[in-house]
Structures are given as structure tokens and as C-alpha cells.
Amino acid sequence: MMNPYQNIRKELEDNGTAVWADKPLADYTTFGIGGPARLLAEIRQTEHLRKAVQLACQYRVPYKIIGNGSNLIVSDSGFDGFIIINQTAKWEILGRPNKPCPSAKRKDIRFNGPRANGLFAAGLHSGPLEDVLVRVDSGLKINTLAQSLYRHGISGLQWFAGIPATVGGAIYMNMHGARRFFGDLIHSACLTDGRKSYIVNREYFKFGYDRSILQTSKEIVLWVELCLKKGGVASARKISKAWSRQKAIQPQRSAGCVFQNLRADEQERLGLPTPSIGYVIDRLLGLKGTVRGGACISSSHAAFIENKGKATCADVLELIELIKSKAQKELGLELRMEAEILGTINKE
Ligand SMILES: Cc1cc2nc3c(=O)[nH]c(=O)nc-3n(C[C@H](O)[C@H](O)[C@H](O)COP(=O)(O)OP(=O)(O)OC[C@H]3O[C@@H](n4cnc5c(N)ncnc54)[C@H](O)[C@@H]3O)c2cc1C
């Protein structure tokens, strides 16, 4: 008799999906860190994504979806379950929505990051441009989508240029760029819980700073309809370029900012000029450049831990513990993780 993983493998291979046992997850994260997944499938079509999630639920195996792996710190012992690599990448322009897209209630979420200035301080959209709906698979990379849409005269994703995210990962984390939140662009989305799939609207996600309902509900985004703008492409390209240049100096072999920025009350208590966690790690804790094994608290941006070559998850976790305990002891700060740890870590 076949075990659950063999059953999943067989059913997915029957529909042409590439499946592996014991494939290193380091190959699927921007950090380049992580041991093997018991079973891993690279999914290219939405229908197959729906099927993969359904099979994981049907056979009751632990599973996790990975987009571009740019917010993940994966255990050296890997993930003892089924990893779904989401490479779905179709998109289409749907046209004008029936009703104008509701604007984001900006007071709902406080952006606790450094202030934007110059080009980046402008409104979410440049002027009174017409709304346009675009349906996008959840595995598509934001940068690829933005560039394709500019060629079709559509703007709106410029604020997220240079962030190595897929659409699904961006929704899960409510990705932020230049003081904008990705969640604000959502018109509706198709989710699955492994048994059924259904359409929800933006409110369903209960977006917050680094937060969405997906983090607790564990639902998977299949596709999304984004409310973008017709026109404004020249200025969008300018913003994209400038923002990408700023992002390019951040360490790419990383999982982005490891910790969240400070809350307003924490910033006020410490009397700091900025809520930036990078400022705290660099100026207050003096940890910039600290090395453990192959991992380093980045000298270009202290909020990032960088893989300098052959870093292990254990090296990264050691640096995380160092930052956390020093922040607690010296500043009375309980730091909150922005990057997510995946897999079992007590064996490190
Ligand atoms: C150099 C660098 C710069 C960065 N800059 C920024 C920045 O400016 N702003 C910012 O917000 N973040 C930034 N990040 C972090 C990261 O890019 C974002 O958090 C991004 O949204 C993660 O997307 P991903 O596709 O890589 O998600 P992954 O890392 O693959 O996954 C993250 C989480 O989302 C879940 N997930 C992925 N796809 C789906 C789906 N379809 N349905 C349900 N859940 C899903 C995963 O299971 C996981 O829990 C940066 C990272 C790097 C490496």
C-alpha cells in the first residue's frame, strides 16, 4: 500500500506536475538556506495548485506554500511535509470595474516605517486616472507583472518595485513599499481551504501592518483581481526605477527585514528620530557587521541578516537571538519577527 506522500506524488505526476522527494529548500528561498522537503511540487497552473492543496488536506499531511521564498528562514533540517512551490503566472486585463474601486481607509493601518520623501511621498495613484481590473495568478512575481503592465499602459505597482515577492506572498504579509500596502490594491481574490474554493473581497483579509487573515486561516490564494490605473505610466516607470535603485543596495541573499519596525509608543519611549529597526540594531545595539558562521548582520542595512556564502539556519538564528536578547536587556524592547521561520528548529 502506498503512503500518503506516494499517493500525492502519483496524482500530481499524473497531471504532469514535477515532484521531488528530499529536495533542498535552499534552492527556493532568496536566503539560499534550508534543508530538504519530504515532498516538493513545482506548480505552474491554478487548477494544479487547487489540486495540490486539496491532496495535502485529503491525505492529512503538513503542507506549506512557497512563492518566491523571500520572507522565509528555513530550518537546516528542512520541512517534514509537503512543499508547494507556486509558479502559476498567468494574468489578464479585465477592463473597467462596474463600480469605482473603494479607496483604502488609510487610518486603518499605521505605517510604522521611515518617512517617505521626494518622489515617493506622492499619492497612491498619480491624479484622477481610470480604474482597471487585472486578474493575476498568485505565483506571479510583482516585478514581472509591473513591467508587463507598463507595456499595456497600466500603472499602480510602482511602489513595490524591486521587492522579490510573488502576489500570494505579498497578500499574506500585506507587503509594504514606500509607505503603501499591497492589500490596498486588492479588489477580490479566489481562495481555497483545501475542500472548496470561493471568492472574497479586500475586507475579508483584515489587513494590518505585516498582517492578513491568511496567517491564521491558512487559506491559499489562487488568483486575485487587482484594482490598478489606466495611464500614469511615465511617472510610474520613474518611481519604479528610483525605488528599484534604493532596493538594489539591500542584501538580496536575505529574507528582507528580520524584525518589524518599532511601534509609535516604543519609538517615543526611547526618544528616537525614526522607528527603523535597522537604526536600533546599528546605532543603539552596535551590532551592524556582526558575523556568526556564514551569516552577517548586514553592513549596508542592519535590519537585514545576510548569507555571505555558506550560512546555515543555525548561524542566522544565533544572530537573531543575539539581537533579541540585547534589545531586551539594554532597551527593554521585545522585538517582533517580520521574517518567518519554517520547519523544526529545536534540532539546530
Ligand atoms: C531583498 C529583499 C527586500 C525586501 N523588501 C521588502 C519590502 O520593501 N517590503 C516588504 O513588505 N517586504 C520586503 N521583503 C520581504 C518579502 O519580499 C515580502 O514579505 C514578500 O511579500 C514575500 O513574498 P514571497 O512570494 O517571497 O513569499 P514567501 O516568502 O514565499 O512566503 C511568505 C509567506 O506567504 C505565504 N504564501 C505565499 N504564497 C501564498 C499564497 N498563494 N497563498 C497563501 N499564502 C501564501 C507562505 O506560505 C509564507 O507563509 C524583502 C525581501 C528581500 C529578500
mmCIF file of N, CA, C and O in Angstrom, residues 117-162:
data_model
loop_
_atom_site.group_PDB
_atom_site.id
_atom_site.type_symbol
_atom_site.label_atom_id
_atom_site.label_comp_id
_atom_site.label_asym_id
_atom_site.label_seq_id
_atom_site.Cartn_x
_atom_site.Cartn_y
_atom_site.Cartn_z
ATOM 1 N N ASN A 117 10.027 60.361 1.153
ATOM 2 C CA ASN A 117 10.224 61.737 0.723
ATOM 3 C C ASN A 117 10.348 61.795 -0.794
ATOM 4 O O ASN A 117 10.330 60.779 -1.466
ATOM 5 N N GLY A 118 10.435 63.030 -1.328
ATOM 6 C CA GLY A 118 10.611 63.237 -2.763
ATOM 7 C C GLY A 118 9.529 62.532 -3.558
ATOM 8 O O GLY A 118 8.347 62.591 -3.227
ATOM 9 N N LEU A 119 9.952 61.842 -4.593
ATOM 10 C CA LEU A 119 9.047 61.110 -5.489
ATOM 11 C C LEU A 119 8.083 60.201 -4.742
ATOM 12 O O LEU A 119 6.925 60.061 -5.097
ATOM 13 N N PHE A 120 8.607 59.554 -3.666
ATOM 14 C CA PHE A 120 7.846 58.501 -3.004
ATOM 15 C C PHE A 120 6.753 59.026 -2.074
ATOM 16 O O PHE A 120 5.968 58.267 -1.547
ATOM 17 N N ALA A 121 6.737 60.343 -1.846
ATOM 18 C CA ALA A 121 5.747 60.888 -0.922
ATOM 19 C C ALA A 121 4.422 61.188 -1.627
ATOM 20 O O ALA A 121 3.462 61.605 -1.000
ATOM 21 N N ALA A 122 4.353 60.957 -2.951
ATOM 22 C CA ALA A 122 3.132 61.269 -3.701
ATOM 23 C C ALA A 122 1.992 60.340 -3.306
ATOM 24 O O ALA A 122 2.183 59.395 -2.564
ATOM 25 N N GLY A 123 0.784 60.606 -3.833
ATOM 26 C CA GLY A 123 -0.384 59.776 -3.513
ATOM 27 C C GLY A 123 -0.248 58.381 -4.098
ATOM 28 O O GLY A 123 0.653 58.110 -4.882
ATOM 29 N N LEU A 124 -1.189 57.496 -3.746
ATOM 30 C CA LEU A 124 -1.121 56.116 -4.214
ATOM 31 C C LEU A 124 -1.163 56.075 -5.738
ATOM 32 O O LEU A 124 -0.487 55.301 -6.374
ATOM 33 N N HIS A 125 -1.976 56.916 -6.327
ATOM 34 C CA HIS A 125 -2.035 56.984 -7.781
ATOM 35 C C HIS A 125 -1.831 58.433 -8.191
ATOM 36 O O HIS A 125 -2.233 59.344 -7.482
ATOM 37 N N SER A 126 -1.234 58.613 -9.379
ATOM 38 C CA SER A 126 -0.934 59.980 -9.791
ATOM 39 C C SER A 126 -2.128 60.585 -10.521
ATOM 40 O O SER A 126 -2.329 60.345 -11.693
ATOM 41 N N GLY A 127 -2.953 61.335 -9.816
ATOM 42 C CA GLY A 127 -4.060 62.048 -10.445
ATOM 43 C C GLY A 127 -5.288 61.180 -10.624
ATOM 44 O O GLY A 127 -5.310 60.020 -10.247
ATOM 45 N N PRO A 128 -6.343 61.774 -11.208
ATOM 46 C CA PRO A 128 -7.621 61.068 -11.334
ATOM 47 C C PRO A 128 -7.617 60.112 -12.529
ATOM 48 O O PRO A 128 -8.216 60.390 -13.557
ATOM 49 N N LEU A 129 -6.937 59.012 -12.404
ATOM 50 C CA LEU A 129 -6.868 58.049 -13.501
ATOM 51 C C LEU A 129 -8.002 57.039 -13.361
ATOM 52 O O LEU A 129 -8.476 56.772 -12.265
ATOM 53 N N GLU A 130 -8.369 56.463 -14.496
ATOM 54 C CA GLU A 130 -9.472 55.497 -14.513
ATOM 55 C C GLU A 130 -9.037 54.161 -13.893
ATOM 56 O O GLU A 130 -7.906 53.712 -14.102
ATOM 57 N N ASP A 131 -9.946 53.533 -13.138
ATOM 58 C CA ASP A 131 -9.640 52.211 -12.562
ATOM 59 C C ASP A 131 -9.625 51.144 -13.656
ATOM 60 O O ASP A 131 -10.405 51.215 -14.608
ATOM 61 N N VAL A 132 -8.768 50.146 -13.477
ATOM 62 C CA VAL A 132 -8.801 48.991 -14.372
ATOM 63 C C VAL A 132 -8.522 47.733 -13.543
ATOM 64 O O VAL A 132 -7.664 47.746 -12.659
ATOM 65 N N LEU A 133 -9.296 46.692 -13.803
ATOM 66 C CA LEU A 133 -9.104 45.442 -13.058
ATOM 67 C C LEU A 133 -8.191 44.505 -13.835
ATOM 68 O O LEU A 133 -8.346 44.345 -15.049
ATOM 69 N N VAL A 134 -7.259 43.894 -13.106
ATOM 70 C CA VAL A 134 -6.341 42.935 -13.722
ATOM 71 C C VAL A 134 -6.385 41.657 -12.887
ATOM 72 O O VAL A 134 -6.200 41.713 -11.666
ATOM 73 N N ARG A 135 -6.662 40.526 -13.525
ATOM 74 C CA ARG A 135 -6.681 39.245 -12.785
ATOM 75 C C ARG A 135 -5.311 38.587 -12.905
ATOM 76 O O ARG A 135 -4.768 38.475 -14.007
ATOM 77 N N VAL A 136 -4.763 38.167 -11.765
ATOM 78 C CA VAL A 136 -3.382 37.675 -11.737
ATOM 79 C C VAL A 136 -3.291 36.387 -10.929
ATOM 80 O O VAL A 136 -3.837 36.297 -9.825
ATOM 81 N N ASP A 137 -2.560 35.398 -11.445
ATOM 82 C CA ASP A 137 -2.286 34.180 -10.672
ATOM 83 C C ASP A 137 -1.406 34.532 -9.474
ATOM 84 O O ASP A 137 -0.532 35.404 -9.567
ATOM 85 N N SER A 138 -1.569 33.781 -8.383
ATOM 86 C CA SER A 138 -0.884 34.160 -7.139
ATOM 87 C C SER A 138 0.616 33.881 -7.157
ATOM 88 O O SER A 138 1.347 34.372 -6.311
ATOM 89 N N GLY A 139 1.090 33.103 -8.145
ATOM 90 C CA GLY A 139 2.528 32.798 -8.175
ATOM 91 C C GLY A 139 3.345 33.776 -8.996
ATOM 92 O O GLY A 139 4.568 33.654 -9.090
ATOM 93 N N LEU A 140 2.673 34.768 -9.587
ATOM 94 C CA LEU A 140 3.398 35.700 -10.462
ATOM 95 C C LEU A 140 4.222 36.683 -9.634
ATOM 96 O O LEU A 140 3.761 37.187 -8.610
ATOM 97 N N LYS A 141 5.441 36.963 -10.099
ATOM 98 C CA LYS A 141 6.300 37.910 -9.378
ATOM 99 C C LYS A 141 5.832 39.336 -9.671
ATOM 100 O O LYS A 141 5.526 39.680 -10.820
ATOM 101 N N ILE A 142 5.814 40.144 -8.620
ATOM 102 C CA ILE A 142 5.298 41.517 -8.726
ATOM 103 C C ILE A 142 6.083 42.330 -9.762
ATOM 104 O O ILE A 142 5.496 43.081 -10.538
ATOM 105 N N ASN A 143 7.406 42.166 -9.768
ATOM 106 C CA ASN A 143 8.221 42.970 -10.697
ATOM 107 C C ASN A 143 7.925 42.619 -12.152
ATOM 108 O O ASN A 143 7.838 43.499 -13.005
ATOM 109 N N THR A 144 7.757 41.327 -12.412
ATOM 110 C CA THR A 144 7.444 40.882 -13.777
ATOM 111 C C THR A 144 6.099 41.462 -14.198
ATOM 112 O O THR A 144 5.936 41.979 -15.307
ATOM 113 N N LEU A 145 5.124 41.383 -13.281
ATOM 114 C CA LEU A 145 3.786 41.887 -13.584
ATOM 115 C C LEU A 145 3.822 43.393 -13.856
ATOM 116 O O LEU A 145 3.236 43.870 -14.835
ATOM 117 N N ALA A 146 4.533 44.137 -12.992
ATOM 118 C CA ALA A 146 4.576 45.599 -13.143
ATOM 119 C C ALA A 146 5.126 45.970 -14.521
ATOM 120 O O ALA A 146 4.538 46.803 -15.226
ATOM 121 N N GLN A 147 6.225 45.321 -14.918
ATOM 122 C CA GLN A 147 6.844 45.656 -16.209
ATOM 123 C C GLN A 147 5.901 45.316 -17.365
ATOM 124 O O GLN A 147 5.772 46.084 -18.312
ATOM 125 N N SER A 148 5.224 44.161 -17.283
ATOM 126 C CA SER A 148 4.292 43.782 -18.357
ATOM 127 C C SER A 148 3.148 44.793 -18.435
ATOM 128 O O SER A 148 2.716 45.175 -19.529
ATOM 129 N N LEU A 149 2.663 45.222 -17.273
ATOM 130 C CA LEU A 149 1.515 46.138 -17.270
ATOM 131 C C LEU A 149 1.883 47.515 -17.816
ATOM 132 O O LEU A 149 1.067 48.157 -18.478
ATOM 133 N N TYR A 150 3.110 47.973 -17.540
ATOM 134 C CA TYR A 150 3.518 49.276 -18.108
ATOM 135 C C TYR A 150 3.390 49.228 -19.627
ATOM 136 O O TYR A 150 2.954 50.188 -20.248
ATOM 137 N N ARG A 151 3.775 48.085 -20.201
ATOM 138 C CA ARG A 151 3.715 47.969 -21.673
ATOM 139 C C ARG A 151 2.271 48.025 -22.172
ATOM 140 O O ARG A 151 2.017 48.308 -23.325
ATOM 141 N N HIS A 152 1.313 47.751 -21.282
ATOM 142 C CA HIS A 152 -0.106 47.846 -21.664
ATOM 143 C C HIS A 152 -0.734 49.139 -21.131
ATOM 144 O O HIS A 152 -1.964 49.259 -21.060
ATOM 145 N N GLY A 153 0.101 50.089 -20.709
ATOM 146 C CA GLY A 153 -0.402 51.395 -20.273
ATOM 147 C C GLY A 153 -1.080 51.375 -18.911
ATOM 148 O O GLY A 153 -1.957 52.192 -18.631
ATOM 149 N N ILE A 154 -0.695 50.428 -18.044
ATOM 150 C CA ILE A 154 -1.337 50.321 -16.715
ATOM 151 C C ILE A 154 -0.299 50.536 -15.611
ATOM 152 O O ILE A 154 0.797 49.965 -15.652
ATOM 153 N N SER A 155 -0.656 51.368 -14.629
ATOM 154 C CA SER A 155 0.268 51.662 -13.521
ATOM 155 C C SER A 155 -0.363 51.243 -12.194
ATOM 156 O O SER A 155 -1.519 50.825 -12.152
ATOM 157 N N GLY A 156 0.399 51.384 -11.112
ATOM 158 C CA GLY A 156 -0.148 51.104 -9.776
ATOM 159 C C GLY A 156 0.769 50.240 -8.929
ATOM 160 O O GLY A 156 0.657 50.220 -7.709
ATOM 161 N N LEU A 157 1.697 49.517 -9.580
ATOM 162 C CA LEU A 157 2.573 48.621 -8.807
ATOM 163 C C LEU A 157 3.955 49.225 -8.582
ATOM 164 O O LEU A 157 4.834 48.574 -8.029
ATOM 165 N N GLN A 158 4.126 50.489 -9.004
ATOM 166 C CA GLN A 158 5.462 51.102 -8.954
ATOM 167 C C GLN A 158 6.046 51.166 -7.547
ATOM 168 O O GLN A 158 7.249 51.128 -7.362
ATOM 169 N N TRP A 159 5.165 51.255 -6.538
ATOM 170 C CA TRP A 159 5.642 51.416 -5.153
ATOM 171 C C TRP A 159 6.304 50.159 -4.622
ATOM 172 O O TRP A 159 6.959 50.187 -3.584
ATOM 173 N N PHE A 160 6.119 49.054 -5.322
ATOM 174 C CA PHE A 160 6.651 47.781 -4.826
ATOM 175 C C PHE A 160 7.801 47.286 -5.697
ATOM 176 O O PHE A 160 8.222 46.141 -5.588
ATOM 177 N N ALA A 161 8.309 48.178 -6.557
ATOM 178 C CA ALA A 161 9.400 47.794 -7.461
ATOM 179 C C ALA A 161 10.600 47.313 -6.654
ATOM 180 O O ALA A 161 10.902 47.848 -5.591
ATOM 181 N N GLY A 162 11.246 46.279 -7.148
ATOM 182 C CA GLY A 162 12.478 45.807 -6.501
ATOM 183 C C GLY A 162 12.243 44.882 -5.321
ATOM 184 O O GLY A 162 13.196 44.380 -4.736
#
